[in-house]
mmCIF file of C-alpha atoms in Angstrom:
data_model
loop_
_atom_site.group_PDB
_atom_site.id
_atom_site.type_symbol
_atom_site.label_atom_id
_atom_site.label_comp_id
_atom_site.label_asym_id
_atom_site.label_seq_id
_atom_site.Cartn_x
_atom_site.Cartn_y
_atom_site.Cartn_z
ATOM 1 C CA UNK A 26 111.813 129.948 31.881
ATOM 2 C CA UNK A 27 111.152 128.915 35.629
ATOM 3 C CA UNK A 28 110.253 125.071 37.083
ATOM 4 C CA UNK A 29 107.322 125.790 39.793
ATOM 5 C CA UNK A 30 105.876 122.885 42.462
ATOM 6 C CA UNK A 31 102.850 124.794 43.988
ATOM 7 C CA UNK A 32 101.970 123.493 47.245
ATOM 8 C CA UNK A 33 97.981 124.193 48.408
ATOM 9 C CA UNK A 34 96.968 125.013 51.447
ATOM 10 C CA UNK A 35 95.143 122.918 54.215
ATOM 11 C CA UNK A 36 91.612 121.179 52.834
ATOM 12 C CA UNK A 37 92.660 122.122 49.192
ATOM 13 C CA UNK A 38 94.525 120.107 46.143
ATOM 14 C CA UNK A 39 96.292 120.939 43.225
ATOM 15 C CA UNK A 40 92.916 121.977 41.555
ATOM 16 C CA UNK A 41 93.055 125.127 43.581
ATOM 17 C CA UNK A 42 96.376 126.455 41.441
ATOM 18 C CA UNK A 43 94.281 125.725 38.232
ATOM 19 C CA UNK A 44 94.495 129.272 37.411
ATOM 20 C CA UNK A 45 97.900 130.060 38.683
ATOM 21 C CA UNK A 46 99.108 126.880 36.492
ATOM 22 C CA UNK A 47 97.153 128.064 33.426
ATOM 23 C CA UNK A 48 98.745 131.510 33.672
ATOM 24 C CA UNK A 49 102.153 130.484 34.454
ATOM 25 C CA UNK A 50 102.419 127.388 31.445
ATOM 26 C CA UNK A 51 100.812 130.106 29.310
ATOM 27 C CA UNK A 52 104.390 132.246 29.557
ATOM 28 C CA UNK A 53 106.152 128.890 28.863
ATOM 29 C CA UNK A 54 107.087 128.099 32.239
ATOM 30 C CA UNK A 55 107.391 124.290 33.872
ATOM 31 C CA UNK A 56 104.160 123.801 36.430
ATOM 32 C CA UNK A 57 103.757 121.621 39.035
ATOM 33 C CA UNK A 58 100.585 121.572 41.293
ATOM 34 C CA UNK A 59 100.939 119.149 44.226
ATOM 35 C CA UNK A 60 97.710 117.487 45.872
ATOM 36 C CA UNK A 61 98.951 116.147 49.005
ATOM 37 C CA UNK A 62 98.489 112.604 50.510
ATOM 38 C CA UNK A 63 94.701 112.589 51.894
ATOM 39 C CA UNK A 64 93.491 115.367 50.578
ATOM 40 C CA UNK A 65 91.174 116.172 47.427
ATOM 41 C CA UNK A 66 91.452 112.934 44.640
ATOM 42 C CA UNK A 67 94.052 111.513 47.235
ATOM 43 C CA UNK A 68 91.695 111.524 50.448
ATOM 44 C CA UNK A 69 91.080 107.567 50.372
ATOM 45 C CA UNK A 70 94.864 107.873 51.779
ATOM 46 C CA UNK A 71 93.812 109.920 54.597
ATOM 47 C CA UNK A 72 94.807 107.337 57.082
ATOM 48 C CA UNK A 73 96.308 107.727 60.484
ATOM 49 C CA UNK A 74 99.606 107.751 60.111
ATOM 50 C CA UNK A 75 99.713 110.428 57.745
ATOM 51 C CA UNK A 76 101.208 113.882 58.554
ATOM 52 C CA UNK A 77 104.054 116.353 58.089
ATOM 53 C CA UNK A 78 106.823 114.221 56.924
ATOM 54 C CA UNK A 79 103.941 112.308 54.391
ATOM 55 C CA UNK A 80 103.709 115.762 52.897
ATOM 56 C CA UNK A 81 107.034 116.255 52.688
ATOM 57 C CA UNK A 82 107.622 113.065 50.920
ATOM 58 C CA UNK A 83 105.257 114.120 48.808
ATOM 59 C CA UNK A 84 107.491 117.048 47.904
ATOM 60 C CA UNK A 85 110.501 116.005 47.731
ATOM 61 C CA UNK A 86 109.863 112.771 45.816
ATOM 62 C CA UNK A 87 108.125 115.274 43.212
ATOM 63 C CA UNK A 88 110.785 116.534 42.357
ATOM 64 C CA UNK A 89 113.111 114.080 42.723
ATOM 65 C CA UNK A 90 111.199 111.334 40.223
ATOM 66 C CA UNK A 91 110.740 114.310 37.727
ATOM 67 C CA UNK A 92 114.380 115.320 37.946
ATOM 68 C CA UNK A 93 113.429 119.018 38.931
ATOM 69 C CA UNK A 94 116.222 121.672 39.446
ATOM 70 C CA UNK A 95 116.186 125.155 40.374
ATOM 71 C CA UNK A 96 112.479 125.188 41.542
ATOM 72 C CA UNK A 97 110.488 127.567 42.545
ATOM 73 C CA UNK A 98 108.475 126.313 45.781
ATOM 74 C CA UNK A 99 105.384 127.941 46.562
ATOM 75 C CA UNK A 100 103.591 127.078 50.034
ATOM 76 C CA UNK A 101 99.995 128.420 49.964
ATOM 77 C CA UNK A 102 98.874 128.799 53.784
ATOM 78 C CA UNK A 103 99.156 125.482 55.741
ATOM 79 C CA UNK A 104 101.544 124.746 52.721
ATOM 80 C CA UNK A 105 104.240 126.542 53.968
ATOM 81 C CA UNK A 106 104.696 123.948 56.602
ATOM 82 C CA UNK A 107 105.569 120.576 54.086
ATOM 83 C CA UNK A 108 107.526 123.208 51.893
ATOM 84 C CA UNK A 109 109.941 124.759 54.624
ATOM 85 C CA UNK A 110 110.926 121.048 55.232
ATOM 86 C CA UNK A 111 111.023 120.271 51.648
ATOM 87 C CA UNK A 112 113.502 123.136 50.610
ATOM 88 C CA UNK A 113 115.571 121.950 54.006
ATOM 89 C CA UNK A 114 116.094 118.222 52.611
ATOM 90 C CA UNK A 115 116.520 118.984 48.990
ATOM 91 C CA UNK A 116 118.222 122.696 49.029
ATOM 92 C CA UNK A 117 120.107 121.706 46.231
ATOM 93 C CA UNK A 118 117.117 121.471 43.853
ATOM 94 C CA UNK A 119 115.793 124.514 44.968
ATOM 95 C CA UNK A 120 116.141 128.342 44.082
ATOM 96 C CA UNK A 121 113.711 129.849 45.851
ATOM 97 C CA UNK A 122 110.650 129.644 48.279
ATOM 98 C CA UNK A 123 108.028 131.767 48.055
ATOM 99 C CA UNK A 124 105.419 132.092 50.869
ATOM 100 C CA UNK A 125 101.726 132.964 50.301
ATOM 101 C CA UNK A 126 99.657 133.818 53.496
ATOM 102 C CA UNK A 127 102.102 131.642 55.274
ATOM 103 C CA UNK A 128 106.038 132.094 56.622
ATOM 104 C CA UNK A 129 108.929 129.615 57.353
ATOM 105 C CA UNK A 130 107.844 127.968 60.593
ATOM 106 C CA UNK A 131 110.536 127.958 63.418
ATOM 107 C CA UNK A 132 112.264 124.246 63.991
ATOM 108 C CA UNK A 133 109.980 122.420 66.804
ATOM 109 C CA UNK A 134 106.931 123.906 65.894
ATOM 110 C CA UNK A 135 103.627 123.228 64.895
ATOM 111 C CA UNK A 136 100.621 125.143 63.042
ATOM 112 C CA UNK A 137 98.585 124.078 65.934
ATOM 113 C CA UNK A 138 101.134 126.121 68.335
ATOM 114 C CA UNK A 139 100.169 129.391 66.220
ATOM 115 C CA UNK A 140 96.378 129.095 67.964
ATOM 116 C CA UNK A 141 95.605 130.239 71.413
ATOM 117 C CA UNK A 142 94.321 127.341 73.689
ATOM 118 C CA UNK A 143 90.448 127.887 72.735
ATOM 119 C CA UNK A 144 90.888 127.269 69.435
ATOM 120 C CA UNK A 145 93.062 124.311 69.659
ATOM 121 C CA UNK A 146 90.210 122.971 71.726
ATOM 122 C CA UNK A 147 87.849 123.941 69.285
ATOM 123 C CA UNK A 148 89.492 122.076 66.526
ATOM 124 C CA UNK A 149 89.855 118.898 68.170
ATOM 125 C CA UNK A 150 86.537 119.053 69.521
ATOM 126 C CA UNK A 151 85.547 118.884 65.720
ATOM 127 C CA UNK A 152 87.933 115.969 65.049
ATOM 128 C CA UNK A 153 87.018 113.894 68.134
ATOM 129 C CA UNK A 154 88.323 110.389 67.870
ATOM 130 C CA UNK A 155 89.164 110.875 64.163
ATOM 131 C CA UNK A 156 92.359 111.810 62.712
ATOM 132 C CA UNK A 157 91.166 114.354 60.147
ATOM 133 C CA UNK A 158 89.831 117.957 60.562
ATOM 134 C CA UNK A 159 86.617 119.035 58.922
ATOM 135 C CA UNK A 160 87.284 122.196 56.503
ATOM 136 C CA UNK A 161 85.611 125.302 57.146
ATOM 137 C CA UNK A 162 82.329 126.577 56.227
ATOM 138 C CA UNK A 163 84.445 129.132 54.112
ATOM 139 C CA UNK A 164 82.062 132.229 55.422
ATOM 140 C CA UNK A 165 83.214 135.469 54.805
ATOM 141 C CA UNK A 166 81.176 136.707 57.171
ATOM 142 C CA UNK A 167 82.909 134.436 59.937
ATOM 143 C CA UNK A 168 86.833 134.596 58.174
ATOM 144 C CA UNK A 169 86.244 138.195 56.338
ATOM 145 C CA UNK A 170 90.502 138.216 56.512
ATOM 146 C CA UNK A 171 91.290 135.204 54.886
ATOM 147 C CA UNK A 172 88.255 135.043 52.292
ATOM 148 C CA UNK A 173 88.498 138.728 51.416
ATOM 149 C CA UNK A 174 87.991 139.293 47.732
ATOM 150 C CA UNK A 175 86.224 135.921 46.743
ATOM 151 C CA UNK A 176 83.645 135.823 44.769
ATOM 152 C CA UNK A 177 80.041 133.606 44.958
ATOM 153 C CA UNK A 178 81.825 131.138 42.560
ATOM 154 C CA UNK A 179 85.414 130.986 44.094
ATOM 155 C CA UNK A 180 83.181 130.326 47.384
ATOM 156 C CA UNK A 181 80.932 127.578 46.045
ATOM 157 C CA UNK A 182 84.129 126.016 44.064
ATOM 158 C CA UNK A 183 85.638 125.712 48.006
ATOM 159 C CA UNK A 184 82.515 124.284 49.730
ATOM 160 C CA UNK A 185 82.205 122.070 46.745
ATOM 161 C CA UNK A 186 85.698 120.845 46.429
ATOM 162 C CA UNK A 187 87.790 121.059 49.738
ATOM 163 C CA UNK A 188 88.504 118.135 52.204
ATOM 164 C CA UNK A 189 89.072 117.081 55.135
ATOM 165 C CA UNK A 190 92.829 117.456 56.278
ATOM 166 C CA UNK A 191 95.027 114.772 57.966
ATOM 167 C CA UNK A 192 95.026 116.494 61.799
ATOM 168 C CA UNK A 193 98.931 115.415 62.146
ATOM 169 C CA UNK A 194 99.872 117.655 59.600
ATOM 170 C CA UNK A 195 98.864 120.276 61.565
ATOM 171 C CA UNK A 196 99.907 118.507 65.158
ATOM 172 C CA UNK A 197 103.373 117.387 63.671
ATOM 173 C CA UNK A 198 106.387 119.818 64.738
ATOM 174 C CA UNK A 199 108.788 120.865 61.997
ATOM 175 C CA UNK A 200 111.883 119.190 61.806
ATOM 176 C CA UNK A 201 114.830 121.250 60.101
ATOM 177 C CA UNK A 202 117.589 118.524 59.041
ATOM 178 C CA UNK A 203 120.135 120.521 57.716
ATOM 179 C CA UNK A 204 120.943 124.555 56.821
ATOM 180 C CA UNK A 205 119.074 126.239 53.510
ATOM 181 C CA UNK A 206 121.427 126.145 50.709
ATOM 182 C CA UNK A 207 122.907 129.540 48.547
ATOM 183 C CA UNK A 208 120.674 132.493 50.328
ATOM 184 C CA UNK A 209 118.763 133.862 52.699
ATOM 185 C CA UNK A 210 115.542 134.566 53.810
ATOM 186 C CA UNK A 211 114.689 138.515 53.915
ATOM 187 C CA UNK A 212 111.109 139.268 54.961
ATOM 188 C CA UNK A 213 108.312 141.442 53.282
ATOM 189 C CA UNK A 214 106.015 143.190 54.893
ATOM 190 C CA UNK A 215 102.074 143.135 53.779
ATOM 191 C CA UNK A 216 100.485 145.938 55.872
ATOM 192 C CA UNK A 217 97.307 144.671 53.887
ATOM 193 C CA UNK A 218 97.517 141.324 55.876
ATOM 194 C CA UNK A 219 99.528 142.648 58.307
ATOM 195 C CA UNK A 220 101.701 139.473 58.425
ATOM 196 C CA UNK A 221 105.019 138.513 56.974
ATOM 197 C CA UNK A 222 105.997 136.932 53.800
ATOM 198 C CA UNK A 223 109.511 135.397 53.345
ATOM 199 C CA UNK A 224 111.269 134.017 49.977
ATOM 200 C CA UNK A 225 115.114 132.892 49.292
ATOM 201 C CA UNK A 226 117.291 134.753 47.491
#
């Protein structure tokens, strides 16, 4: 049996692999969902100073304190970014990373570099003075791509339980210590979603 750390996306916690963690234990294998530092029953730790390398602490010290080895990393969306650092510092304990709706982010970059201009203004219009950006109003209508195939209840379990994200994990450029350990990474193509999802082998 397999050892899996899901990571969530931005705004979400570990609730949101509820499912995925149900299904997986339920064919014996290891499961652990990570809520990141400020977000969902962790948000009173939404301070400041918290961003990519918090997240990636988070990670690593996972599974480090619970002895994990040959994990399977999963990095849901805005995920990706704490879990391409992750499997960098710890390749050792890892066997493969598996992207969802996200990809291994180039050294020196940012999520906020994947936005044109507008949109970067956008989103720190909404954060203002604050260090923590607002979810979104999870329309379909407005995201029909990213929120295709959700149901009323999926919807109102989003608007119910997402929060707001520490900006700097989105602001903080990824920093790659050190060279992935025993693979490569081989894309696969999702005409569907027309973007690119990666995993180690």
């Amino acid at each position: 049996m397999a050892t899996f750390v899901l990571v969530p996306g931005f705004w979400l916690g570990g609730w949101a692999w509820r499912e995925v963690a149900a299904t997986l234990r339920g064919q014996g294998h290891e499961v652990y969902p990570v809520t990141l530092t400020g977000v969902a029953e962790r948000a009173h730790l939404a301070g400041p100073e918290v961003g990519l390398e918090t997240h990636t602490t988070d990670i690593v010290r996972l599974i480090e304190v619970e002895d994990l080895r040959d994990v399977l990393l999963v990095g849901h969306s805005g995920g990706g970014l704490p879990v391409t650092q992750a499997a960098d510092r710890i390749p050792d304990r890892i066997a493969r990373v598996v992207y969802v709706e996200s990809g291994p982010m180039p050294d020196g970059t940012s999520q906020f570099d994947f936005n044109p201009p507008e949109e970067q203004e956008r989103l720190r219009a909404q954060v203002g003075d604050g260090h923590l950006l607002p979810p979104p109003a999870w329309d379909p209508a407005a995201d029909p791509e990213n929120l295709a195939g959700l149901d009323d209840a999926a919807l109102a379990l989003l608007r119910t339980r997402a929060t707001a994200h520490p900006l700097r994990a989105a602001t903080d450029k990824v920093r790659r210590t050190g060279a992935p350990a025993g693979g490569r990474c081989r894309p696969r193509w999702s005409p569907a979603r027309s973007r690119c999802r990666w995993w180690r082998r």
